[in-house]
mmCIF file of C-alpha atoms in Angstrom:
data_model
loop_
_atom_site.group_PDB
_atom_site.id
_atom_site.type_symbol
_atom_site.label_atom_id
_atom_site.label_comp_id
_atom_site.label_asym_id
_atom_site.label_seq_id
_atom_site.Cartn_x
_atom_site.Cartn_y
_atom_site.Cartn_z
ATOM 1 C CA UNK A 1 28.682 62.902 -0.856
ATOM 2 C CA UNK A 2 26.815 66.239 -0.792
ATOM 3 C CA UNK A 3 26.441 68.597 1.537
ATOM 4 C CA UNK A 4 23.890 70.760 2.798
ATOM 5 C CA UNK A 5 21.771 73.128 4.729
ATOM 6 C CA UNK A 6 18.650 72.877 7.282
ATOM 7 C CA UNK A 7 17.056 74.842 9.536
ATOM 8 C CA UNK A 8 15.347 73.248 12.471
ATOM 9 C CA UNK A 9 13.275 74.290 15.003
ATOM 10 C CA UNK A 10 13.081 72.337 18.361
ATOM 11 C CA UNK A 11 9.300 72.606 20.485
ATOM 12 C CA UNK A 12 8.778 71.554 24.192
ATOM 13 C CA UNK A 13 11.264 71.563 27.508
ATOM 14 C CA UNK A 14 14.561 72.918 25.559
ATOM 15 C CA UNK A 15 15.925 76.133 27.069
ATOM 16 C CA UNK A 16 18.177 75.429 30.331
ATOM 17 C CA UNK A 17 18.573 71.471 30.065
ATOM 18 C CA UNK A 18 21.960 71.955 27.642
ATOM 19 C CA UNK A 19 20.343 71.468 24.542
ATOM 20 C CA UNK A 20 22.696 73.917 22.774
ATOM 21 C CA UNK A 21 25.460 73.129 24.012
ATOM 22 C CA UNK A 22 24.665 69.198 23.611
ATOM 23 C CA UNK A 23 23.610 69.208 19.962
ATOM 24 C CA UNK A 24 26.826 71.054 19.414
ATOM 25 C CA UNK A 25 28.559 68.517 21.076
ATOM 26 C CA UNK A 26 26.514 66.449 18.669
ATOM 27 C CA UNK A 27 27.765 68.294 15.352
ATOM 28 C CA UNK A 28 31.053 68.648 16.164
ATOM 29 C CA UNK A 29 31.298 64.790 16.452
ATOM 30 C CA UNK A 30 29.200 63.991 12.763
ATOM 31 C CA UNK A 31 31.529 67.573 11.054
ATOM 32 C CA UNK A 32 28.299 69.378 11.125
ATOM 33 C CA UNK A 33 28.943 73.281 11.202
ATOM 34 C CA UNK A 34 26.564 75.638 11.860
ATOM 35 C CA UNK A 35 24.428 77.587 15.053
ATOM 36 C CA UNK A 36 21.579 76.471 17.568
ATOM 37 C CA UNK A 37 19.769 79.340 19.929
ATOM 38 C CA UNK A 38 16.816 79.855 21.678
ATOM 39 C CA UNK A 39 14.445 82.031 20.648
ATOM 40 C CA UNK A 40 12.128 84.338 22.371
ATOM 41 C CA UNK A 41 9.161 81.596 22.558
ATOM 42 C CA UNK A 42 11.192 78.976 23.851
ATOM 43 C CA UNK A 43 11.673 76.849 20.603
ATOM 44 C CA UNK A 44 15.667 76.422 19.762
ATOM 45 C CA UNK A 45 16.901 76.841 16.126
ATOM 46 C CA UNK A 46 19.458 75.302 15.424
ATOM 47 C CA UNK A 47 21.704 75.585 11.384
ATOM 48 C CA UNK A 48 22.570 72.927 10.551
ATOM 49 C CA UNK A 49 25.304 72.693 7.381
ATOM 50 C CA UNK A 50 27.411 69.111 6.712
ATOM 51 C CA UNK A 51 27.629 65.878 4.443
ATOM 52 C CA UNK A 52 23.452 64.636 4.249
ATOM 53 C CA UNK A 53 23.934 61.896 5.901
ATOM 54 C CA UNK A 54 25.541 63.235 8.742
ATOM 55 C CA UNK A 55 22.677 65.930 9.020
ATOM 56 C CA UNK A 56 19.822 62.528 8.240
ATOM 57 C CA UNK A 57 22.297 61.847 12.388
ATOM 58 C CA UNK A 58 21.803 65.035 13.504
ATOM 59 C CA UNK A 59 18.346 65.640 12.664
ATOM 60 C CA UNK A 60 16.765 62.625 14.243
ATOM 61 C CA UNK A 61 18.961 63.330 17.653
ATOM 62 C CA UNK A 62 17.736 66.964 17.532
ATOM 63 C CA UNK A 63 13.971 64.655 18.575
ATOM 64 C CA UNK A 64 15.813 62.957 21.670
ATOM 65 C CA UNK A 65 18.168 65.995 22.813
ATOM 66 C CA UNK A 66 20.086 65.492 25.949
ATOM 67 C CA UNK A 67 19.148 64.151 29.259
ATOM 68 C CA UNK A 68 16.392 66.430 30.597
ATOM 69 C CA UNK A 69 15.063 67.898 27.370
ATOM 70 C CA UNK A 70 11.752 66.713 27.035
ATOM 71 C CA UNK A 71 11.016 67.730 23.563
ATOM 72 C CA UNK A 72 7.564 67.570 21.347
ATOM 73 C CA UNK A 73 7.629 68.695 18.146
ATOM 74 C CA UNK A 74 10.635 68.943 15.056
ATOM 75 C CA UNK A 75 10.710 71.103 11.511
ATOM 76 C CA UNK A 76 13.417 70.862 9.546
ATOM 77 C CA UNK A 77 13.484 72.804 6.332
ATOM 78 C CA UNK A 78 15.992 72.558 3.863
ATOM 79 C CA UNK A 79 17.955 75.431 2.812
ATOM 80 C CA UNK A 80 19.108 75.598 -0.862
ATOM 81 C CA UNK A 81 21.142 78.221 -1.232
ATOM 82 C CA UNK A 82 22.106 78.982 2.431
ATOM 83 C CA UNK A 83 25.653 79.562 2.835
ATOM 84 C CA UNK A 84 27.853 77.072 5.025
ATOM 85 C CA UNK A 85 29.484 78.905 8.564
ATOM 86 C CA UNK A 86 33.559 77.536 9.013
ATOM 87 C CA UNK A 87 32.165 76.362 12.293
ATOM 88 C CA UNK A 88 29.375 75.819 15.362
ATOM 89 C CA UNK A 89 28.498 77.916 17.684
ATOM 90 C CA UNK A 90 25.732 78.039 20.792
ATOM 91 C CA UNK A 91 23.969 81.914 20.548
#
């Protein structure tokens, strides 16, 4: 199994609905490190590193999010030379 890192930008009603905290919970369940942070334009940026299968699962979950979220778009880019953090943070 290989480890990889990806960055996702999540668009929709994703701020003020516990999206970052729920993403952190989902990441920790899957052994994923990284962060989730609000952006000034209303999106949430999610940087995640872990096993490819876990990354795929979490990437799918990003389209759903927590109750109250209304995700309209998710863009994901694979980062070839990213440094994987040792924990998952929210900003």
